[in-house]
Amino acid sequence: MSRRYRVRDGIIIRRNALPNGDIVATILGEKGKWHGIARKGKIPGGNLGRLSLFHDVTIQYYRRGEEALALITQVQLNGALSRLSQPDVYPYAHILAELADALSVEVEPGGQIYDYLASGLRGLNQHRDTELVALAYAWKLTAQAGLAPQVATCTHCKTTSQLAFFDIAGGGLGCQQCRVGLPLLERQAAEVQQLVRGSVRTTLDMRLPDRALHWRILHRYLAYHVRPLKSLINLSSLTETYKGEASRV
Amino acid sequence: MRYPTALITLIRELGRLPGIGPKSAQRLALYLFNQPEEDVLSLAQAIAEAKETLQRCPICFSIMSSDDTRCSVCDDPQRTQKLLCVVEQPADLLAIERSGEYVGLYHVLHGSLSPMHGIGPDQLTIKPLLSRLDGIDEVILATSTTVEGEATAMYLARLLNDLEVNTTRIGYGLPVGGDLEYADEVTLGRAIANRRQLQL
């Protein structure tokens, strides 16, 4: 096989269908993300029909020189998560995929963002509390990119006690003495610490009553430190719990 | 050699069309240059006229002439008025019409839910759909079988079930004339899951 043909695994994190039937896909794999075009990929059946959003696939592609878009020639499906299109899961899957797209780069040596996205999508597909899964994995993905907020100490004076604020611009929790940022109850500050630093397993055992607040913190933090996510802005119109709170974001 | 400004402008404008790359745009521009003047003017006039005289039907949101008050489907009393088929794009409507199997009304959403692209329920024609359900016996959800189309269908099904409207989804399965061996796993899985009794 010509060296111009290559094979890579990954998850489809973005898919744009063009009016002429072509599909431009963004694929996130263990070695980073890349873009490819499937000529007439919208035609049902055949290999390229597997090129759907959130599918885990192995792709054979052809790239000439330094062309930005690889030409996708074959697609093999490794796994599809059937629940991701359900109304109570779909908006959260979009948040994780868009966040992974925003955080990942073309060359990523470790592949941790891919691992966490795959794990997060599986969690959304299996777990009953999909909103909690999405919150937990959104913070995990942010942390994997080295952009986690500082939650162990106050971002200003470094004290570990009386943490009761979330300072978006400062990048973490603040204390009662410094008083900078969004005011939190002691319990809510502990929940932020758990979401950011705790294991996913223990996070998914939490009750997390003030979810609108946690979405607000995540939304504002990502808008400031990563980029505004369209899927987070749209969450209000697709889910019930976020309703009424989004206008305050 | 530097191209004349008019040629550069034409190549740039043609290159903005979907599926037309810089090389194709250049080829098209040079092809147009070599065509008789009346053919080029006729093409330009057709484009301008289409943009000027076409608009969305106020009922189903398909394409209609601005001289009309509604599209030909909505205006046709012979069509079954109690059956409504929801599609993503006007092209989907035309595809179903070509099948010759459907005689009801349509509703065009103009897209599917895709939060990461900024498309939520408010960007689609969902509110007008919900306001035209009086006298409708069945709504057929004929959105694409992609993840986005599937999610849109499920979202609509939930809304329509709350309004106690009989809602169905187009069938999934294998293309006519296709071999099982060459079908993709998802289609094959859906075809098995949605199998039906053979009526003899």
Coordinates of N, CA, C and O in Angstrom, one line a residue, chain A residues 13-16 18-20 22 45-46 49-50 52-55 64 76-77 80 84-88 90-91 94 97-98 230-231 234 237-238, chain B residues 18-20 23 112-123 145-152 154-155 158 175 182-187 190:
Chain A
I13 N -15.8 13.7 16.4 CA -16.3 14.7 17.4 C -17.0 15.9 16.7 O -17.6 16.7 17.3
R14 N -16.9 15.9 15.4 CA -17.6 17.0 14.6 C -17.8 16.5 13.2 O -17.0 15.8 12.7
R15 N -19.0 16.8 12.7 CA -19.4 16.3 11.4 C -20.2 17.4 10.7 O -21.2 17.8 11.1
N16 N -19.6 17.9 9.5 CA -20.4 18.9 8.8 C -20.7 18.3 7.4 O -19.8 17.9 6.7
L18 N -21.9 18.8 3.7 CA -21.9 19.8 2.7 C -23.1 19.5 1.7 O -23.5 18.4 1.5
P19 N -23.6 20.6 1.1 CA -24.7 20.4 0.2 C -24.5 19.4 -1.0 O -25.4 18.9 -1.5
N20 N -23.2 19.3 -1.4 CA -22.9 18.4 -2.5 C -22.8 16.9 -2.1 O -22.4 16.1 -2.9
D22 N -20.8 15.7 0.4 CA -19.5 15.4 1.1 C -19.7 15.6 2.6 O -20.5 16.4 3.0
G45 N -25.6 3.8 3.4 CA -25.0 2.5 3.2 C -23.5 2.6 2.8 O -23.0 3.7 2.8
G46 N -22.9 1.5 2.6 CA -21.5 1.5 2.2 C -20.6 1.9 3.4 O -21.1 2.0 4.5
G49 N -21.1 5.4 5.3 CA -22.3 5.6 6.2 C -22.0 5.5 7.6 O -22.8 5.9 8.5
R50 N -20.8 4.9 8.0 CA -20.4 4.7 9.4 C -19.9 6.0 10.0 O -19.6 6.0 11.2
S52 N -20.6 8.7 11.4 CA -21.6 9.4 12.1 C -21.0 10.0 13.4 O -20.0 9.5 13.9
L53 N -21.6 11.1 13.9 CA -21.2 11.7 15.1 C -21.1 10.7 16.3 O -22.0 9.9 16.4
F54 N -20.0 10.8 17.0 CA -19.7 10.0 18.2 C -19.4 8.6 18.0 O -19.2 7.8 18.9
H55 N -19.3 8.2 16.7 CA -18.9 6.8 16.4 C -17.4 6.6 16.6 O -16.6 7.5 16.3
R64 N -2.1 13.9 0.5 CA -1.1 14.3 -0.4 C -0.3 15.5 0.2 O -1.0 16.5 0.4
Q76 N -14.2 1.8 9.2 CA -14.7 0.6 9.8 C -15.2 1.0 11.2 O -14.6 1.7 11.9
L77 N -16.4 0.5 11.5 CA -17.1 0.9 12.8 C -16.5 0.0 13.9 O -16.6 -1.2 13.8
A80 N -20.6 1.9 18.4 CA -21.6 3.1 18.4 C -22.4 3.0 19.6 O -22.8 1.9 20.1
L84 N -26.9 7.9 22.8 CA -26.4 9.3 22.7 C -27.3 10.2 21.9 O -27.2 11.4 22.0
S85 N -28.3 9.6 21.2 CA -29.2 10.5 20.4 C -30.5 10.8 21.2 O -31.4 11.5 20.8
Q86 N -30.6 10.2 22.4 CA -31.8 10.4 23.2 C -31.8 11.8 23.8 O -30.7 12.4 24.2
P87 N -33.0 12.4 23.9 CA -33.0 13.9 24.3 C -32.3 14.2 25.7 O -31.8 15.3 25.8
D88 N -32.3 13.2 26.6 CA -31.7 13.5 27.9 C -30.2 13.3 27.9 O -29.5 13.4 28.9
Y90 N -28.2 13.6 24.5 CA -27.7 14.2 23.4 C -27.0 15.6 23.6 O -25.9 15.8 23.2
P91 N -27.6 16.5 24.4 CA -27.0 17.8 24.6 C -25.7 17.7 25.4 O -24.7 18.4 25.1
H94 N -22.8 16.4 23.2 CA -22.3 17.6 22.4 C -21.4 18.4 23.2 O -20.3 18.9 22.7
A97 N -18.0 16.6 23.4 CA -17.3 16.5 22.1 C -16.8 17.9 21.7 O -15.7 18.0 21.3
E98 N -17.6 18.9 21.9 CA -17.2 20.3 21.6 C -16.0 20.7 22.5 O -15.1 21.4 22.0
K230 N -20.8 26.6 22.2 CA -22.1 26.8 21.7 C -23.1 25.8 22.3 O -24.2 26.1 22.5
S231 N -22.6 24.6 22.6 CA -23.4 23.6 23.1 C -23.9 23.9 24.6 O -24.9 23.5 25.0
N234 N -26.6 26.5 24.3 CA -27.9 25.9 23.8 C -28.5 24.9 24.9 O -29.6 24.4 24.7
S237 N -32.1 25.4 26.2 CA -33.3 25.2 25.4 C -33.6 23.7 25.2 O -34.6 23.2 24.8
L238 N -32.6 22.8 25.6 CA -32.8 21.4 25.4 C -33.0 20.6 26.7 O -33.4 19.5 26.7
Chain B
P18 N -20.7 25.8 -2.1 CA -20.3 24.5 -1.5 C -19.8 23.5 -2.5 O -20.4 23.4 -3.5
G19 N -18.7 22.9 -2.1 CA -18.2 21.8 -2.9 C -17.3 22.3 -4.1 O -16.8 21.5 -4.9
I20 N -17.1 23.6 -4.2 CA -16.3 24.2 -5.2 C -15.0 24.7 -4.6 O -15.0 25.7 -3.8
K23 N -9.5 25.3 -7.5 CA -9.2 24.9 -8.9 C -10.5 24.8 -9.7 O -10.6 25.2 -10.8
S112 N -31.4 20.2 11.7 CA -31.6 19.3 12.8 C -30.8 19.8 14.0 O -29.9 20.6 13.8
L113 N -31.2 19.3 15.1 CA -30.6 19.8 16.4 C -29.1 19.5 16.4 O -28.7 18.3 16.2
S114 N -28.3 20.5 16.6 CA -26.9 20.3 16.7 C -26.3 21.4 17.7 O -25.9 22.4 17.2
P115 N -26.3 21.1 19.0 CA -25.9 22.2 19.9 C -24.5 22.7 19.7 O -24.3 23.9 19.8
M116 N -23.6 21.9 19.2 CA -22.2 22.4 19.0 C -22.1 23.3 17.8 O -21.1 24.0 17.7
H117 N -23.1 23.3 16.9 CA -23.1 24.2 15.8 C -24.1 25.4 16.1 O -24.4 26.2 15.2
G118 N -24.6 25.5 17.3 CA -25.4 26.6 17.8 C -26.9 26.4 17.2 O -27.6 27.4 17.2
I119 N -27.3 25.2 16.9 CA -28.6 24.9 16.4 C -29.4 24.2 17.5 O -29.2 23.0 17.8
G120 N -30.3 25.0 18.1 CA -31.2 24.4 19.1 C -32.6 24.5 18.6 O -32.9 24.8 17.4
P121 N -33.6 24.2 19.4 CA -35.0 24.2 18.9 C -35.5 25.5 18.3 O -36.3 25.5 17.4
D122 N -35.0 26.6 18.9 CA -35.4 27.9 18.4 C -34.9 28.3 17.0 O -35.4 29.2 16.3
Q123 N -33.8 27.6 16.6 CA -33.3 27.8 15.2 C -34.1 27.0 14.2 O -33.9 27.2 13.0
T145 N -31.4 9.6 9.2 CA -31.0 8.6 10.2 C -29.6 8.8 10.8 O -29.0 7.9 11.2
T146 N -29.1 10.0 10.7 CA -27.9 10.4 11.4 C -28.2 10.5 12.9 O -29.3 10.6 13.3
V147 N -27.1 10.7 13.7 CA -27.3 10.9 15.1 C -28.1 12.2 15.3 O -29.0 12.3 16.1
E148 N -27.8 13.2 14.5 CA -28.4 14.5 14.6 C -29.9 14.4 14.3 O -30.8 14.9 15.0
G149 N -30.2 13.7 13.2 CA -31.6 13.5 12.7 C -32.4 12.7 13.7 O -33.6 13.0 14.0
E150 N -31.7 11.7 14.3 CA -32.3 10.8 15.2 C -32.7 11.6 16.5 O -33.8 11.4 17.1
A151 N -31.7 12.4 17.0 CA -32.0 13.2 18.2 C -33.1 14.2 18.0 O -33.9 14.4 18.9
T152 N -33.2 14.8 16.8 CA -34.3 15.7 16.5 C -35.6 15.0 16.5 O -36.6 15.5 17.0
M154 N -36.4 12.3 18.2 CA -36.7 11.9 19.5 C -37.2 13.1 20.3 O -38.1 13.0 21.1
Y155 N -36.6 14.2 20.1 CA -37.0 15.5 20.8 C -38.4 15.8 20.4 O -39.3 16.1 21.2
R158 N -41.1 13.5 21.8 CA -41.4 13.7 23.2 C -42.4 14.9 23.3 O -43.4 14.8 24.0
P175 N -31.2 -0.9 2.0 CA -31.6 -0.4 0.7 C -32.1 -1.5 -0.2 O -31.6 -2.6 -0.2
Y182 N -22.8 -6.4 2.5 CA -22.2 -5.1 2.3 C -22.9 -4.0 3.1 O -22.5 -2.8 3.0
A183 N -23.9 -4.4 3.9 CA -24.5 -3.4 4.7 C -23.7 -3.0 5.9 O -23.0 -3.9 6.5
D184 N -23.7 -1.8 6.4 CA -23.0 -1.4 7.6 C -23.7 -1.9 8.8 O -24.9 -2.2 8.8
E185 N -22.9 -2.1 9.9 CA -23.4 -2.8 11.1 C -24.6 -2.1 11.7 O -25.5 -2.7 12.3
V186 N -24.5 -0.7 11.7 CA -25.6 0.0 12.4 C -26.9 -0.2 11.7 O -28.0 -0.5 12.3
T187 N -26.9 -0.1 10.3 CA -28.1 -0.3 9.5 C -28.6 -1.7 9.7 O -29.8 -1.9 9.9
R190 N -30.2 -2.0 13.1 CA -31.6 -1.4 13.2 C -32.6 -2.2 12.4 O -33.7 -2.3 12.8

